[in-house]
């Protein structure tokens, strides 16, 4: 969906935010109010919550954190939202399910600081009235990580073929067990199939790189998985696992936790994951490669002329069923996080989560060599598309796609074309809601 966040809308954001801020200049309530937040236990989430908690303590508000596993979060919170319950006052909001929740979460255009967000990343969270329903906590951007103790910047692979070549060399030299370790399992396909798909000028549905629901529907949700550009990337991963053996044989079942663990143990030279894991990779208590982690642009497939990436956000939302008093407090708390410039910079330094206030980026780039490295690796490369399809059936499409391509990898290489062809109708039916 292409929504233009023009200057007039930014002005409205600023005016509404100012009004909300004035509304909370009065003394804090005498009786303490509890605000419950459903989130994923993750350093980025915790850093964002820490900013909100500072405001909460200063305003006689009790902030209760309710952590959940990523694998169950969407289903559990969706059930709460659709039932109309007010179990949570603030929930983690992700572009994967932005459109799925648009009817059940509060508009956020009146929250302070939202005018400083990148309009591109808000597109996944627009409701039917054209209003955003998210407050960003941090950008989550695909980042190609490599071991800087093994390779100089000019030695980092720039193409798929070079990724194989360099991986095999490092393995032959006994420096790593694996060249590339990345996640493949459902809800982790970005870190193998999808980055290579986009880096080979390909996509799941046709027209390629289109995210407008009506245009996709008009094209009968035609999958693009049988196109040569897509067959090439499935064959690439089959070869990586079975022929070149630069990737672990069990990678089809890996979540980000497994592939991250291999990289942090020093057993692989490369991985691709969101930049928000940069802090984790450099934590000497958890990582054997701390201090030796660098970032570079995605290697390109044979059809690409320049690198790409994705640029989305993790964010927060307020369920529409939350009572008015708590809703007002939740908005003020999120506004405090969004306008806490020092807290956002500290979050970046501790975790690798790019601040939601993009006006801070030029300052960070000038002062922080790691942020400058991230800018060169990711933000200087324009995304070819958003990293998900923003319509309610998207989770079903994601599941169908994962089943098809993982199934194709588990068979013989020569059977890949037939496996992809057989998956076309499964993906189409999922997109159509059948």
CSV table of C-alpha atoms in Angstrom, one decimal:
chain,number,residue,atom,x,y,z
A,1,UNK,CA,0.0,0.0,0.0
A,2,UNK,CA,1.4,3.4,-0.9
A,3,UNK,CA,0.4,6.1,1.5
A,4,UNK,CA,1.8,9.6,1.0
A,5,UNK,CA,2.8,11.1,4.4
A,6,UNK,CA,2.9,14.7,3.1
A,7,UNK,CA,3.9,17.8,4.8
A,8,UNK,CA,0.4,18.6,5.9
A,9,UNK,CA,0.1,15.2,7.6
A,10,UNK,CA,3.4,15.8,9.4
A,11,UNK,CA,2.0,19.2,10.6
A,12,UNK,CA,-1.1,17.4,11.9
A,13,UNK,CA,1.0,14.9,13.7
A,14,UNK,CA,3.0,17.7,15.4
A,15,UNK,CA,-0.1,19.6,16.4
A,16,UNK,CA,-1.9,16.6,17.8
A,17,UNK,CA,1.3,15.5,19.7
A,18,UNK,CA,1.6,19.0,21.2
A,19,UNK,CA,-2.0,18.9,22.4
A,20,UNK,CA,-1.4,15.5,24.0
A,21,UNK,CA,1.7,16.7,25.7
A,22,UNK,CA,-0.1,19.7,27.2
A,23,UNK,CA,-2.9,17.3,28.4
A,24,UNK,CA,-0.3,15.5,30.5
A,25,UNK,CA,1.3,18.5,32.0
A,26,UNK,CA,-1.1,18.3,35.0
A,27,UNK,CA,-0.1,16.6,38.2
A,28,UNK,CA,0.1,12.8,38.2
A,29,UNK,CA,-3.0,10.9,39.5
A,30,UNK,CA,-3.1,10.4,43.3
A,31,UNK,CA,-4.0,6.7,42.9
A,32,UNK,CA,-1.4,4.6,41.1
A,33,UNK,CA,-2.6,3.2,37.7
A,34,UNK,CA,-1.2,-0.1,36.3
A,35,UNK,CA,-0.3,-0.3,32.6
A,36,UNK,CA,0.4,-3.8,31.3
A,37,UNK,CA,2.7,-4.3,28.3
A,38,UNK,CA,2.8,-7.5,26.2
A,39,UNK,CA,6.2,-7.9,24.5
A,40,UNK,CA,8.9,-10.2,23.3
A,41,UNK,CA,11.8,-10.7,25.7
A,42,UNK,CA,14.5,-9.0,23.7
A,43,UNK,CA,17.1,-6.3,24.5
A,44,UNK,CA,15.5,-3.8,22.1
A,45,UNK,CA,12.0,-4.2,23.7
A,46,UNK,CA,13.6,-3.9,27.2
A,47,UNK,CA,15.5,-0.7,26.2
A,48,UNK,CA,12.3,0.8,24.8
A,49,UNK,CA,10.4,-0.2,28.0
A,50,UNK,CA,13.1,1.3,30.1
A,51,UNK,CA,12.4,4.7,28.6
A,52,UNK,CA,8.7,4.3,29.2
A,53,UNK,CA,9.4,3.2,32.8
A,54,UNK,CA,11.3,6.3,33.6
A,55,UNK,CA,8.2,8.3,32.7
A,56,UNK,CA,6.0,5.9,34.6
A,57,UNK,CA,7.9,6.2,37.9
A,58,UNK,CA,7.8,10.0,37.6
A,59,UNK,CA,4.0,10.0,37.0
A,60,UNK,CA,2.8,7.5,39.6
A,61,UNK,CA,2.2,4.8,37.1
A,62,UNK,CA,3.0,1.1,37.6
A,63,UNK,CA,4.5,-0.5,34.4
A,64,UNK,CA,4.0,-4.3,34.3
A,65,UNK,CA,5.9,-6.2,31.7
A,66,UNK,CA,4.4,-9.4,30.3
A,67,UNK,CA,6.9,-11.2,28.1
A,68,UNK,CA,6.0,-13.9,25.5
A,69,UNK,CA,7.8,-16.0,23.1
A,70,UNK,CA,8.0,-14.8,19.5
A,71,UNK,CA,6.5,-18.1,18.2
A,72,UNK,CA,3.2,-17.6,20.1
A,73,UNK,CA,3.0,-13.9,20.4
A,74,UNK,CA,0.8,-13.0,17.4
A,75,UNK,CA,-1.7,-15.8,18.0
A,76,UNK,CA,-2.1,-15.1,21.7
A,77,UNK,CA,-2.4,-11.3,21.3
A,78,UNK,CA,-4.7,-11.6,18.3
A,79,UNK,CA,-7.1,-13.7,20.4
A,80,UNK,CA,-7.1,-11.0,23.0
A,81,UNK,CA,-7.7,-8.2,20.5
A,82,UNK,CA,-10.6,-9.9,18.7
A,83,UNK,CA,-12.3,-10.8,21.9
A,84,UNK,CA,-12.4,-7.1,22.9
A,85,UNK,CA,-10.6,-7.8,26.2
A,86,UNK,CA,-8.4,-5.2,27.8
A,87,UNK,CA,-5.8,-7.6,29.1
A,88,UNK,CA,-3.0,-5.5,27.8
A,89,UNK,CA,-2.7,-1.7,27.6
A,90,UNK,CA,0.3,-1.7,25.2
A,91,UNK,CA,1.3,-4.5,22.8
A,92,UNK,CA,4.3,-5.1,20.6
A,93,UNK,CA,3.3,-4.3,17.0
A,94,UNK,CA,5.2,-5.7,14.0
A,95,UNK,CA,4.9,-5.0,10.3
A,96,UNK,CA,4.2,-8.8,9.8
A,97,UNK,CA,0.8,-8.4,11.3
A,98,UNK,CA,0.2,-4.6,11.0
A,99,UNK,CA,-2.8,-4.9,8.7
A,100,UNK,CA,-4.2,-7.9,10.5
A,101,UNK,CA,-4.7,-5.8,13.7
A,102,UNK,CA,-5.7,-2.5,12.1
A,103,UNK,CA,-9.3,-2.8,13.2
A,104,UNK,CA,-8.5,-3.5,16.8
A,105,UNK,CA,-5.8,-1.0,17.7
A,106,UNK,CA,-5.9,2.7,18.4
A,107,UNK,CA,-4.7,5.4,16.0
A,108,UNK,CA,-1.4,6.9,17.1
A,109,UNK,CA,-1.2,10.1,15.0
A,110,UNK,CA,-1.7,12.2,18.1
A,111,UNK,CA,1.3,10.8,20.0
A,112,UNK,CA,4.3,13.1,20.4
A,113,UNK,CA,7.4,12.4,18.3
A,114,UNK,CA,5.6,10.4,15.6
A,115,UNK,CA,6.3,13.2,13.1
A,116,UNK,CA,10.0,12.3,13.4
A,117,UNK,CA,9.4,8.8,12.2
A,118,UNK,CA,10.2,7.7,8.6
A,119,UNK,CA,6.9,7.6,6.6
A,120,UNK,CA,8.0,4.5,4.7
A,121,UNK,CA,8.0,2.4,7.9
A,122,UNK,CA,4.5,3.5,8.9
A,123,UNK,CA,2.9,2.2,5.7
A,124,UNK,CA,2.4,-1.3,7.2
A,125,UNK,CA,0.3,0.1,10.0
A,126,UNK,CA,-2.2,2.3,8.3
A,127,UNK,CA,-5.9,1.7,9.2
A,128,UNK,CA,-8.9,2.2,6.9
A,129,UNK,CA,-9.1,5.9,7.9
A,130,UNK,CA,-5.5,6.5,6.7
A,131,UNK,CA,-4.1,6.8,10.2
A,132,UNK,CA,-1.1,5.0,11.6
A,133,UNK,CA,-1.6,2.5,14.4
A,134,UNK,CA,2.0,2.2,15.7
A,135,UNK,CA,4.6,4.0,17.6
A,136,UNK,CA,8.1,2.8,16.4
A,137,UNK,CA,10.5,1.4,19.1
A,138,UNK,CA,13.4,0.8,16.7
A,139,UNK,CA,14.1,0.1,13.0
A,140,UNK,CA,14.6,-3.6,12.2
A,141,UNK,CA,16.7,-3.8,9.1
A,142,UNK,CA,18.2,-6.8,7.3
A,143,UNK,CA,21.9,-6.7,7.9
A,144,UNK,CA,24.7,-9.0,6.4
A,145,UNK,CA,27.1,-9.7,9.3
A,146,UNK,CA,30.6,-11.0,8.8
A,147,UNK,CA,33.6,-11.8,11.0
A,148,UNK,CA,36.0,-8.9,10.8
A,149,UNK,CA,38.8,-11.0,12.3
A,150,UNK,CA,38.6,-13.2,9.3
A,151,UNK,CA,38.0,-10.8,6.5
A,152,UNK,CA,39.0,-7.2,5.5
A,153,UNK,CA,36.1,-5.0,4.2
A,154,UNK,CA,37.4,-5.4,0.6
A,155,UNK,CA,37.3,-9.2,1.0
A,156,UNK,CA,33.6,-9.5,1.9
A,157,UNK,CA,31.5,-11.3,-0.7
A,158,UNK,CA,29.5,-9.0,-3.0
A,159,UNK,CA,27.7,-11.7,-5.0
A,160,UNK,CA,26.1,-15.1,-4.3
A,161,UNK,CA,29.0,-16.8,-6.1
A,162,UNK,CA,31.6,-15.0,-4.0
A,163,UNK,CA,29.7,-16.0,-0.8
A,164,UNK,CA,30.2,-19.6,-1.8
A,165,UNK,CA,33.8,-19.1,-2.8
A,166,UNK,CA,34.9,-17.2,0.3
A,167,UNK,CA,33.0,-19.6,2.6
A,168,UNK,CA,34.7,-22.7,1.1
A,169,UNK,CA,38.1,-21.0,1.4
A,170,UNK,CA,37.6,-20.2,5.1
A,171,UNK,CA,36.3,-23.7,5.8
A,172,UNK,CA,39.3,-25.2,4.0
A,173,UNK,CA,41.7,-23.1,6.0
A,174,UNK,CA,40.0,-24.4,9.2
A,175,UNK,CA,38.9,-21.0,10.3
A,176,UNK,CA,35.2,-21.8,10.5
A,177,UNK,CA,33.0,-24.9,10.5
A,178,UNK,CA,30.4,-23.2,8.2
A,179,UNK,CA,30.5,-20.4,5.8
A,180,UNK,CA,26.9,-19.1,6.1
A,181,UNK,CA,24.4,-20.0,8.8
A,182,UNK,CA,21.0,-18.5,8.6
A,183,UNK,CA,17.4,-19.2,9.7
A,184,UNK,CA,14.9,-20.9,7.4
A,185,UNK,CA,12.0,-22.1,9.4
A,186,UNK,CA,8.6,-20.5,9.3
A,187,UNK,CA,8.7,-16.8,10.5
A,188,UNK,CA,12.4,-16.8,9.8
A,189,UNK,CA,12.5,-17.0,6.1
A,190,UNK,CA,13.8,-13.4,5.7
A,191,UNK,CA,17.3,-14.7,6.7
A,192,UNK,CA,17.8,-17.1,3.8
A,193,UNK,CA,15.1,-17.3,1.2
A,194,UNK,CA,13.9,-13.8,1.2
A,195,UNK,CA,17.1,-11.8,1.2
A,196,UNK,CA,18.4,-13.8,-1.6
A,197,UNK,CA,15.0,-13.6,-3.4
A,198,UNK,CA,15.0,-9.8,-3.3
A,199,UNK,CA,18.7,-9.7,-4.1
A,200,UNK,CA,17.9,-11.6,-7.2
A,201,UNK,CA,15.2,-9.2,-8.3
A,202,UNK,CA,12.4,-11.6,-7.4
A,203,UNK,CA,9.4,-11.8,-5.1
A,204,UNK,CA,6.6,-14.1,-3.8
A,205,UNK,CA,3.6,-12.6,-5.7
A,206,UNK,CA,3.2,-10.8,-9.0
A,207,UNK,CA,3.6,-8.0,-9.9
A,208,UNK,CA,7.0,-8.3,-8.2
A,209,UNK,CA,7.6,-5.7,-5.4
A,210,UNK,CA,4.0,-4.7,-5.4
A,211,UNK,CA,2.3,-4.3,-2.0
A,212,UNK,CA,-1.0,-2.8,-3.0
A,213,UNK,CA,-3.7,-5.3,-2.1
A,214,UNK,CA,-6.1,-4.4,-4.9
A,215,UNK,CA,-3.4,-4.8,-7.5
A,216,UNK,CA,-2.4,-8.1,-6.1
A,217,UNK,CA,-6.0,-9.2,-6.0
A,218,UNK,CA,-6.6,-8.0,-9.6
A,219,UNK,CA,-3.7,-10.3,-10.6
A,220,UNK,CA,-5.4,-13.2,-8.9
A,221,UNK,CA,-2.6,-13.4,-6.3
A,222,UNK,CA,-0.4,-15.0,-8.9
A,223,UNK,CA,2.7,-16.5,-7.2
A,224,UNK,CA,6.1,-15.9,-8.7
A,225,UNK,CA,7.8,-18.9,-7.3
A,226,UNK,CA,8.1,-20.8,-10.6
A,227,UNK,CA,9.9,-17.9,-12.3
A,228,UNK,CA,13.6,-18.5,-13.0
A,229,UNK,CA,14.7,-15.8,-10.6
A,230,UNK,CA,13.0,-17.7,-7.7
A,231,UNK,CA,14.0,-21.2,-8.8
A,232,UNK,CA,17.5,-19.9,-8.8
A,233,UNK,CA,17.5,-19.0,-5.2
A,234,UNK,CA,15.9,-22.2,-4.0
A,235,UNK,CA,18.6,-24.1,-6.0
A,236,UNK,CA,21.2,-21.8,-4.5
A,237,UNK,CA,20.3,-22.9,-1.0
A,238,UNK,CA,20.1,-26.5,-2.0
A,239,UNK,CA,23.6,-26.3,-3.3
A,240,UNK,CA,24.8,-24.4,-0.2
A,241,UNK,CA,23.6,-27.2,2.0
A,242,UNK,CA,24.1,-30.3,-0.1
A,243,UNK,CA,26.7,-29.6,-2.8
A,244,UNK,CA,29.1,-26.8,-1.5
A,245,UNK,CA,28.3,-27.7,2.2
A,246,UNK,CA,28.9,-24.1,3.3
A,247,UNK,CA,25.6,-24.2,5.4
A,248,UNK,CA,24.5,-26.7,8.0
A,249,UNK,CA,22.4,-29.7,6.8
A,250,UNK,CA,19.7,-29.0,9.5
A,251,UNK,CA,19.3,-25.3,8.5
A,252,UNK,CA,15.8,-25.9,7.1
A,253,UNK,CA,14.6,-26.2,10.7
A,254,UNK,CA,16.6,-23.2,12.1
A,255,UNK,CA,15.0,-20.2,13.8
A,256,UNK,CA,17.1,-17.1,14.3
A,257,UNK,CA,18.1,-18.5,17.7
A,258,UNK,CA,19.9,-21.4,16.2
A,259,UNK,CA,21.7,-19.5,13.4
A,260,UNK,CA,22.6,-16.7,15.8
A,261,UNK,CA,24.1,-19.2,18.2
A,262,UNK,CA,26.3,-20.7,15.5
A,263,UNK,CA,27.6,-17.3,14.5
A,264,UNK,CA,28.2,-16.2,18.1
A,265,UNK,CA,30.1,-19.4,18.8
A,266,UNK,CA,32.5,-18.5,16.0
A,267,UNK,CA,31.4,-21.5,13.9
A,268,UNK,CA,30.3,-19.5,10.9
A,269,UNK,CA,31.8,-16.6,9.0
A,270,UNK,CA,28.5,-15.0,7.9
A,271,UNK,CA,24.9,-14.6,8.9
A,272,UNK,CA,22.1,-12.3,8.0
A,273,UNK,CA,19.7,-11.0,10.6
A,274,UNK,CA,18.2,-7.8,11.8
A,275,UNK,CA,20.7,-5.2,13.0
A,276,UNK,CA,19.1,-5.2,16.4
A,277,UNK,CA,21.2,-8.3,17.1
A,278,UNK,CA,24.4,-6.3,16.8
A,279,UNK,CA,24.6,-5.7,20.5
A,280,UNK,CA,24.0,-9.4,21.3
A,281,UNK,CA,26.8,-10.4,18.9
A,282,UNK,CA,29.2,-8.0,20.7
A,283,UNK,CA,28.3,-9.1,24.2
A,284,UNK,CA,31.4,-10.8,25.6
A,285,UNK,CA,29.2,-12.7,28.1
A,286,UNK,CA,27.2,-14.3,25.3
A,287,UNK,CA,29.4,-14.2,22.2
A,288,UNK,CA,32.9,-15.6,21.4
A,289,UNK,CA,33.2,-13.2,18.5
A,290,UNK,CA,32.5,-10.0,20.5
A,291,UNK,CA,34.4,-7.1,19.0
A,292,UNK,CA,35.0,-8.9,15.7
A,293,UNK,CA,31.6,-8.3,14.1
A,294,UNK,CA,31.1,-6.0,11.1
A,295,UNK,CA,28.3,-5.2,8.6
A,296,UNK,CA,28.2,-5.1,4.8
A,297,UNK,CA,25.6,-4.8,2.0
A,298,UNK,CA,23.7,-7.9,0.9
A,299,UNK,CA,25.6,-10.1,-1.6
A,300,UNK,CA,23.8,-9.8,-5.0
A,301,UNK,CA,22.3,-12.5,-7.1
A,302,UNK,CA,23.0,-12.7,-10.9
A,303,UNK,CA,20.0,-10.6,-11.8
A,304,UNK,CA,20.7,-7.7,-9.5
A,305,UNK,CA,22.7,-4.5,-10.3
A,306,UNK,CA,22.9,-3.1,-6.8
A,307,UNK,CA,22.3,-4.3,-3.2
A,308,UNK,CA,19.0,-4.0,-1.4
A,309,UNK,CA,17.8,-4.5,2.1
A,310,UNK,CA,14.6,-4.1,4.1
A,311,UNK,CA,13.8,-1.3,6.5
A,312,UNK,CA,10.8,-1.8,8.8
A,313,UNK,CA,10.2,-1.2,12.5
A,314,UNK,CA,9.2,-3.0,15.6
A,315,UNK,CA,6.8,-0.8,17.4
A,316,UNK,CA,4.0,-0.5,20.0
A,317,UNK,CA,0.3,-0.3,19.7
A,318,UNK,CA,-2.7,0.3,22.1
A,319,UNK,CA,-5.7,-2.1,21.9
A,320,UNK,CA,-8.8,-0.2,21.0
A,321,UNK,CA,-10.7,-1.8,23.9
A,322,UNK,CA,-8.4,-0.3,26.6
A,323,UNK,CA,-10.5,2.1,28.9
A,324,UNK,CA,-10.1,5.8,28.2
A,325,UNK,CA,-8.1,6.6,31.3
A,326,UNK,CA,-5.5,3.9,30.7
A,327,UNK,CA,-5.4,4.7,27.0
A,328,UNK,CA,-4.5,8.3,27.7
A,329,UNK,CA,-1.7,7.2,30.0
A,330,UNK,CA,-0.4,4.7,27.5
A,331,UNK,CA,-0.2,7.3,24.8
A,332,UNK,CA,1.6,9.7,27.1
A,333,UNK,CA,4.1,6.9,28.0
A,334,UNK,CA,4.7,6.1,24.4
A,335,UNK,CA,5.2,9.7,23.6
A,336,UNK,CA,7.8,9.9,26.3
A,337,UNK,CA,9.7,7.1,24.7
A,338,UNK,CA,9.4,8.5,21.2
A,339,UNK,CA,10.7,11.9,22.3
A,340,UNK,CA,13.5,10.6,24.6
A,341,UNK,CA,16.5,11.4,22.3
A,342,UNK,CA,19.1,10.4,24.9
A,343,UNK,CA,17.3,7.2,25.6
A,344,UNK,CA,17.1,6.3,21.9
A,345,UNK,CA,20.8,6.9,21.4
A,346,UNK,CA,21.6,4.8,24.4
A,347,UNK,CA,19.4,2.0,23.0
A,348,UNK,CA,21.4,2.1,19.8
A,349,UNK,CA,24.7,2.0,21.6
A,350,UNK,CA,23.6,-0.9,23.8
A,351,UNK,CA,21.7,-3.0,21.3
A,352,UNK,CA,22.2,-2.0,17.7
A,353,UNK,CA,18.6,-0.9,17.4
A,354,UNK,CA,18.5,2.2,15.1
A,355,UNK,CA,16.4,5.0,16.8
A,356,UNK,CA,12.8,5.6,15.6
A,357,UNK,CA,13.5,9.3,15.5
A,358,UNK,CA,15.3,9.5,12.1
A,359,UNK,CA,16.3,13.1,12.8
A,360,UNK,CA,19.0,11.7,15.1
A,361,UNK,CA,20.6,9.6,12.4
A,362,UNK,CA,22.9,12.3,10.9
A,363,UNK,CA,24.3,13.1,14.3
A,364,UNK,CA,24.8,9.4,15.1
A,365,UNK,CA,26.5,8.8,11.7
A,366,UNK,CA,29.0,11.6,12.3
A,367,UNK,CA,29.9,10.5,15.8
A,368,UNK,CA,29.6,6.7,15.8
A,369,UNK,CA,31.6,4.5,13.4
A,370,UNK,CA,29.3,1.5,13.9
A,371,UNK,CA,26.2,3.6,12.9
A,372,UNK,CA,28.1,4.9,9.9
A,373,UNK,CA,28.9,1.2,9.0
A,374,UNK,CA,25.2,0.3,9.3
A,375,UNK,CA,24.2,3.3,7.1
A,376,UNK,CA,26.6,2.1,4.4
A,377,UNK,CA,25.4,-1.5,4.7
A,378,UNK,CA,21.7,-0.9,4.9
A,379,UNK,CA,20.2,2.6,4.8
A,380,UNK,CA,22.3,3.8,1.8
A,381,UNK,CA,20.7,1.0,-0.2
A,382,UNK,CA,17.1,1.6,-1.1
A,383,UNK,CA,14.7,-1.4,-0.4
A,384,UNK,CA,13.1,-2.9,-3.5
A,385,UNK,CA,10.0,-3.6,-1.4
A,386,UNK,CA,8.5,-3.8,2.1
A,387,UNK,CA,9.5,-7.0,3.8
A,388,UNK,CA,5.9,-8.4,4.1
A,389,UNK,CA,2.6,-8.3,2.3
A,390,UNK,CA,0.2,-6.0,4.2
A,391,UNK,CA,-3.2,-7.7,4.0
A,392,UNK,CA,-5.0,-9.9,6.6
A,393,UNK,CA,-4.2,-13.2,4.8
A,394,UNK,CA,-0.5,-12.5,4.9
A,395,UNK,CA,0.3,-14.9,7.8
A,396,UNK,CA,-1.4,-17.8,5.9
A,397,UNK,CA,0.6,-16.9,2.7
A,398,UNK,CA,3.8,-16.8,4.8
A,399,UNK,CA,3.1,-20.3,6.1
A,400,UNK,CA,2.1,-21.7,2.7
A,401,UNK,CA,5.3,-20.2,1.1
A,402,UNK,CA,7.5,-21.7,3.9
A,403,UNK,CA,6.0,-25.1,3.5
A,404,UNK,CA,6.6,-25.1,-0.3
A,405,UNK,CA,10.2,-23.9,-0.4
A,406,UNK,CA,11.4,-25.9,2.6
A,407,UNK,CA,9.7,-29.0,1.1
A,408,UNK,CA,11.5,-28.3,-2.1
A,409,UNK,CA,14.9,-28.1,-0.3
A,410,UNK,CA,14.3,-31.4,1.4
A,411,UNK,CA,13.9,-33.3,-1.9
A,412,UNK,CA,16.2,-33.9,-4.8
A,413,UNK,CA,17.6,-30.9,-6.7
A,414,UNK,CA,16.1,-32.0,-10.0
A,415,UNK,CA,12.7,-32.1,-8.4
A,416,UNK,CA,12.8,-28.4,-7.3
A,417,UNK,CA,10.9,-27.1,-10.4
A,418,UNK,CA,8.0,-29.5,-9.9
A,419,UNK,CA,7.9,-28.9,-6.1
A,420,UNK,CA,7.6,-25.1,-6.8
A,421,UNK,CA,4.9,-25.7,-9.5
A,422,UNK,CA,2.9,-27.8,-7.1
A,423,UNK,CA,3.0,-25.1,-4.5
A,424,UNK,CA,1.5,-22.4,-6.7
A,425,UNK,CA,-2.1,-23.1,-5.9
A,426,UNK,CA,-1.4,-23.5,-2.2
A,427,UNK,CA,0.0,-20.0,-2.0
A,428,UNK,CA,-2.7,-18.5,-4.2
A,429,UNK,CA,-5.5,-20.1,-2.1
A,430,UNK,CA,-3.9,-18.8,1.1
A,431,UNK,CA,-3.7,-15.3,-0.3
A,432,UNK,CA,-7.4,-15.5,-1.4
A,433,UNK,CA,-8.4,-16.7,2.0
A,434,UNK,CA,-9.5,-20.1,0.8
